[in-house]
Amino acid sequence: MTRRTVSVERIPVPDPASGPYAVAAGPDGALWCTLVHTGGIARLTPDGRLDVHRLDSATCGPSVITPGPDGALWFTRYQDHRIGRVTPDGRTTAFSLPTPESGPFGITCASDGALWFTQTRTDRIGRVTVDGRVTEFPLPVTGSFPSAITAGPDGALWFTLNQANAIGRISLDGDIALHPLPTEGTAPVGITCGADGALWFVGIGAGLVGRVTVDGRVTEFALPDRACRPHAITTGPDGTLWFTEWGAGRVGSIGPDGRVEEHDLPVPSSEPHGLAFGPDGALYVALEIGELARLEP
């Protein structure tokens, strides 16, 4: 393991208490960020301009955001149990879900042209079309807390089951398979599709990064600081996996061979959550202290 201090540009959001949470690169060449505590979506342009689009509820809890197939950004509204949509010019809409109090959290775009999302409180995976039609798929477990979700290389959707200590897979027609994790208390959260054709995830409970193949074989890589509480993970342009260490105020990286590097952020208590690579090749990290961090790996 190598510990490094990287050059970080700190970009504050207008309200430090707004809680930047997740980041996604938009089709318009901008970075989009959810503001979980104040009900807003921030847009950061390559020239550094940051605008905030206020949603219809300050307490709706916008959480994870992803580009959709329609040129808009789609996001989950964890607190008021809806799916949101925002266009590049800031027009917003929201779609209600059939199951009350479902707690949608992770969301991703699939090869069928729909958005798929997790429902943390009701053990379901949801699917919403761009015109707002919702289908729900119950999971075969209870109390599993499905969290992040990503499109896999096999055309299926892969997701973490935070409280069931497993990785799930759902096909486009709704067939579900669960893959238990070897380490008890892993509590997986973030998941991404790697450049090697496998799925990579982080275990916030056990301080590890994991890899699961499409046939369900799991490999785990223990992090040097098992208490760092890794939260989100994304794949870089060169195939390196990058992840946030929420409990330690760091950003980590791991190669396909399992070699780990850790990068200190300027503020140790910055609470890094989501992260994404921008069109400029830089890594953007949402810091709950009210900033976006820009790193050039």
Coordinates of C-alpha atoms in Angstrom, one line a residue:
M1 CA 0.0 0.0 0.0
T2 CA 1.2 3.5 -0.8
R3 CA -0.1 6.6 0.9
R4 CA 0.0 9.8 -1.2
T5 CA -1.1 13.4 -1.0
V6 CA -2.5 14.5 -4.3
S7 CA -3.3 17.9 -5.7
V8 CA -6.9 18.7 -4.9
E9 CA -9.0 21.7 -6.1
R10 CA -11.7 22.5 -3.6
I11 CA -15.0 23.7 -5.1
P12 CA -17.5 25.0 -2.5
V13 CA -21.3 24.8 -3.1
P14 CA -23.3 27.8 -2.1
D15 CA -24.7 26.3 1.1
P16 CA -22.1 24.4 3.1
A17 CA -24.9 22.5 4.9
S18 CA -26.5 21.2 1.7
G19 CA -24.6 17.9 1.8
P20 CA -23.1 17.1 -1.6
Y21 CA -23.7 13.3 -1.9
A22 CA -23.4 11.7 -5.4
V23 CA -21.7 12.9 -8.6
A24 CA -22.3 11.9 -12.3
A25 CA -21.0 13.2 -15.6
G26 CA -23.8 14.5 -17.7
P27 CA -24.2 14.3 -21.5
D28 CA -23.8 18.1 -21.6
G29 CA -20.2 18.0 -20.5
A30 CA -21.0 19.1 -17.0
L31 CA -20.8 17.4 -13.6
W32 CA -24.0 16.9 -11.7
C33 CA -24.2 16.5 -7.9
T34 CA -27.1 15.8 -5.5
L35 CA -27.5 18.0 -2.5
V36 CA -29.1 15.6 -0.1
H37 CA -29.8 17.9 2.8
T38 CA -31.5 20.8 1.0
G39 CA -33.3 19.2 -1.9
G40 CA -31.1 20.5 -4.8
I41 CA -29.1 19.4 -7.8
A42 CA -25.9 21.2 -8.6
R43 CA -24.4 21.5 -12.0
L44 CA -20.7 22.3 -12.5
T45 CA -19.4 23.4 -15.9
P46 CA -15.9 22.8 -17.2
D47 CA -15.1 26.5 -16.7
G48 CA -16.0 26.3 -13.0
R49 CA -19.5 27.8 -13.0
L50 CA -21.7 26.1 -10.4
D51 CA -25.5 26.4 -10.5
V52 CA -28.1 24.9 -8.2
H53 CA -31.5 23.7 -9.3
R54 CA -33.9 23.6 -6.4
L55 CA -36.4 20.7 -6.3
D56 CA -40.0 20.9 -5.3
S57 CA -39.2 19.7 -1.8
A58 CA -36.3 20.7 0.3
T59 CA -36.6 17.5 2.3
C60 CA -36.9 15.0 -0.6
G61 CA -33.4 13.7 -0.1
P62 CA -31.9 13.5 -3.6
S63 CA -29.3 10.7 -3.3
V64 CA -27.8 8.9 -6.3
I65 CA -27.7 10.4 -9.8
T66 CA -27.0 9.0 -13.2
P67 CA -27.2 10.0 -16.9
G68 CA -30.3 8.6 -18.6
P69 CA -30.8 7.5 -22.2
D70 CA -32.9 10.6 -23.0
G71 CA -30.2 13.3 -22.4
A72 CA -31.5 14.1 -18.9
L73 CA -30.1 13.1 -15.5
W74 CA -32.1 10.8 -13.3
F75 CA -31.9 10.5 -9.5
T76 CA -33.5 8.9 -6.5
R77 CA -35.4 10.9 -3.9
Y78 CA -34.8 8.8 -0.8
Q79 CA -37.0 10.7 1.6
D80 CA -40.1 11.3 -0.4
H81 CA -39.9 8.0 -2.3
R82 CA -39.9 9.2 -5.8
I83 CA -37.6 9.1 -8.9
G84 CA -36.5 12.5 -10.2
R85 CA -35.4 13.8 -13.6
V86 CA -33.6 17.0 -14.5
T87 CA -32.8 18.2 -18.0
P88 CA -29.5 20.0 -18.8
D89 CA -31.4 23.4 -18.7
G90 CA -32.7 22.7 -15.1
R91 CA -36.3 21.5 -15.7
T92 CA -37.3 18.9 -13.1
T93 CA -40.0 16.3 -12.9
A94 CA -40.6 13.5 -10.4
F95 CA -42.4 10.1 -10.6
S96 CA -44.1 8.4 -7.7
L97 CA -43.5 4.7 -6.9
P98 CA -46.2 2.1 -6.5
T99 CA -44.9 0.9 -3.1
P100 CA -45.1 3.5 -0.3
E101 CA -42.1 4.3 1.9
S102 CA -39.8 2.4 -0.4
G103 CA -36.6 4.5 0.1
P104 CA -35.2 4.5 -3.5
F105 CA -31.4 4.9 -3.4
G106 CA -29.1 3.5 -6.1
I107 CA -30.0 4.1 -9.8
T108 CA -28.4 3.3 -13.1
C109 CA -29.2 3.2 -16.8
A110 CA -29.6 -0.3 -18.4
S111 CA -29.3 -1.6 -22.0
D112 CA -33.1 -1.7 -22.3
G113 CA -33.3 2.1 -22.3
A114 CA -34.8 2.2 -18.8
L115 CA -33.5 3.3 -15.4
W116 CA -33.2 0.6 -12.7
F117 CA -33.1 1.4 -9.0
T118 CA -33.0 -0.1 -5.6
Q119 CA -35.6 0.2 -2.9
T120 CA -33.8 0.0 0.4
R121 CA -36.8 -0.2 2.7
T122 CA -39.0 -2.7 0.8
D123 CA -36.5 -5.3 -0.6
R124 CA -37.3 -4.5 -4.2
I125 CA -35.6 -3.6 -7.4
G126 CA -37.5 -1.0 -9.5
R127 CA -37.5 -0.2 -13.2
V128 CA -38.8 3.1 -14.6
T129 CA -39.1 4.0 -18.3
V130 CA -38.3 7.5 -19.5
D131 CA -42.1 8.2 -19.6
G132 CA -42.5 7.3 -16.0
R133 CA -43.9 3.7 -16.1
V134 CA -42.6 1.8 -13.0
T135 CA -42.2 -2.0 -12.5
E136 CA -41.1 -3.5 -9.3
F137 CA -39.4 -6.9 -8.7
P138 CA -39.5 -8.3 -5.1
L139 CA -36.2 -9.8 -3.8
P140 CA -36.2 -13.3 -2.2
V141 CA -34.9 -11.9 1.1
T142 CA -36.2 -9.5 3.7
G143 CA -34.3 -6.8 5.5
S144 CA -31.6 -6.9 2.9
F145 CA -31.3 -3.1 2.3
P146 CA -30.4 -3.2 -1.4
S147 CA -28.1 -0.2 -2.0
A148 CA -26.1 0.7 -5.1
I149 CA -26.8 -0.8 -8.5
T150 CA -24.9 -0.8 -11.8
A151 CA -25.2 -2.3 -15.3
G152 CA -23.1 -5.4 -15.8
P153 CA -21.1 -6.6 -18.8
D154 CA -23.6 -9.4 -19.2
G155 CA -26.6 -7.1 -19.8
A156 CA -28.0 -7.7 -16.3
L157 CA -28.1 -5.3 -13.3
W158 CA -25.9 -6.0 -10.3
F159 CA -26.6 -4.5 -6.9
T160 CA -25.3 -4.7 -3.3
L161 CA -27.4 -6.1 -0.4
N162 CA -26.0 -4.1 2.5
Q163 CA -27.7 -6.1 5.3
A164 CA -27.8 -9.5 3.6
N165 CA -24.1 -9.5 3.0
A166 CA -24.5 -10.4 -0.7
I167 CA -24.3 -9.2 -4.2
G168 CA -27.4 -9.5 -6.3
R169 CA -28.0 -9.9 -10.0
I170 CA -31.3 -9.3 -11.9
S171 CA -31.8 -9.9 -15.5
L172 CA -33.8 -7.6 -17.7
D173 CA -36.8 -10.0 -17.5
G174 CA -36.6 -10.1 -13.7
D175 CA -34.7 -13.3 -12.8
I176 CA -32.8 -12.8 -9.6
A177 CA -29.7 -14.5 -8.2
L178 CA -27.8 -13.8 -5.0
H179 CA -24.1 -14.3 -4.3
P180 CA -23.2 -14.4 -0.6
L181 CA -19.9 -12.7 0.4
P182 CA -17.2 -14.7 2.3
T183 CA -16.5 -12.1 5.0
E184 CA -19.2 -11.7 7.6
G185 CA -20.3 -8.1 8.2
T186 CA -18.9 -6.8 4.8
A187 CA -22.0 -4.6 4.4
P188 CA -21.4 -3.8 0.7
V189 CA -22.6 -0.4 -0.6
G190 CA -21.0 0.9 -3.8
I191 CA -20.6 -1.2 -6.9
T192 CA -19.3 -0.6 -10.4
C193 CA -18.5 -2.5 -13.6
G194 CA -14.8 -2.9 -14.0
A195 CA -12.8 -2.7 -17.2
D196 CA -11.9 -6.4 -16.7
G197 CA -15.5 -7.6 -17.2
A198 CA -16.1 -8.1 -13.5
L199 CA -18.1 -6.2 -10.9
W200 CA -16.2 -4.4 -8.2
F201 CA -17.8 -3.3 -4.8
V202 CA -16.8 -1.8 -1.5
G203 CA -17.6 -3.2 1.9
I204 CA -18.2 -0.4 4.4
G205 CA -18.5 -2.7 7.3
A206 CA -15.3 -4.7 6.8
G207 CA -13.0 -2.2 5.1
L208 CA -12.5 -4.1 1.9
V209 CA -12.8 -4.0 -1.9
G210 CA -14.4 -7.0 -3.6
R211 CA -14.6 -8.4 -7.1
V212 CA -17.3 -10.7 -8.4
T213 CA -17.3 -12.3 -11.8
V214 CA -20.5 -12.8 -13.8
D215 CA -20.6 -16.4 -12.7
G216 CA -20.5 -15.4 -9.1
R217 CA -16.9 -16.0 -8.0
V218 CA -15.9 -13.5 -5.3
T219 CA -12.4 -12.2 -4.5
E220 CA -11.8 -9.8 -1.6
F221 CA -9.0 -7.3 -1.0
A222 CA -8.6 -6.1 2.5
L223 CA -7.7 -2.4 2.8
P224 CA -4.8 -1.3 5.0
D225 CA -7.2 0.6 7.3
R226 CA -10.1 -1.8 8.0
A227 CA -12.0 1.0 9.8
C228 CA -11.9 3.5 6.8
R229 CA -15.5 2.7 5.8
P230 CA -15.3 2.6 2.0
H231 CA -18.5 3.9 0.5
A232 CA -18.6 4.4 -3.3
I233 CA -16.5 3.1 -6.2
T234 CA -16.1 3.9 -9.8
T235 CA -13.9 2.8 -12.7
G236 CA -11.2 5.2 -14.1
P237 CA -10.3 5.6 -17.8
D238 CA -7.3 3.3 -17.4
G239 CA -9.2 0.6 -15.6
T240 CA -8.1 1.5 -12.1
L241 CA -10.9 1.4 -9.5
W242 CA -11.3 4.5 -7.3
F243 CA -13.3 4.6 -4.1
T244 CA -14.1 6.9 -1.2
E245 CA -13.1 6.2 2.4
W246 CA -15.9 7.9 4.1
G247 CA -14.6 7.2 7.6
A248 CA -11.1 8.3 7.0
G249 CA -11.4 11.3 4.7
R250 CA -9.5 9.7 1.9
V251 CA -9.8 8.5 -1.7
G252 CA -8.3 5.2 -2.5
S253 CA -7.5 3.4 -5.7
I254 CA -6.9 -0.3 -6.5
G255 CA -5.6 -1.9 -9.7
P256 CA -7.0 -5.2 -11.1
D257 CA -4.0 -6.9 -9.4
G258 CA -5.2 -5.7 -6.0
R259 CA -2.5 -3.1 -5.4
V260 CA -3.9 -0.3 -3.3
E261 CA -3.0 3.4 -3.0
E262 CA -4.6 5.9 -0.6
H263 CA -4.7 9.6 -1.2
D264 CA -5.3 12.1 1.6
L265 CA -7.8 14.9 1.2
P266 CA -7.1 18.4 2.5
V267 CA -9.7 18.0 5.3
P268 CA -9.6 14.7 7.1
S269 CA -13.2 15.0 8.3
S270 CA -14.5 15.9 4.8
E271 CA -16.8 12.9 4.6
P272 CA -16.3 11.9 1.0
H273 CA -19.3 10.0 -0.6
G274 CA -19.9 9.7 -4.3
L275 CA -17.3 10.1 -7.0
A276 CA -17.1 10.2 -10.8
F277 CA -14.7 11.0 -13.6
G278 CA -15.5 14.1 -15.6
P279 CA -15.1 14.8 -19.3
D280 CA -11.8 16.5 -18.5
G281 CA -10.3 13.3 -17.1
A282 CA -10.3 14.5 -13.5
L283 CA -11.9 12.7 -10.6
Y284 CA -14.7 14.6 -8.8
V285 CA -15.6 13.7 -5.3
A286 CA -18.7 14.9 -3.3
L287 CA -17.7 16.0 0.2
E288 CA -20.5 16.3 2.7
I289 CA -18.8 19.3 4.3
G290 CA -20.1 21.3 1.4
E291 CA -17.6 21.0 -1.4
L292 CA -16.7 19.1 -4.5
A293 CA -13.1 18.0 -4.7
R294 CA -11.3 17.8 -8.1
L295 CA -8.3 15.4 -8.3
E296 CA -6.1 14.8 -11.3
P297 CA -4.9 11.2 -10.9

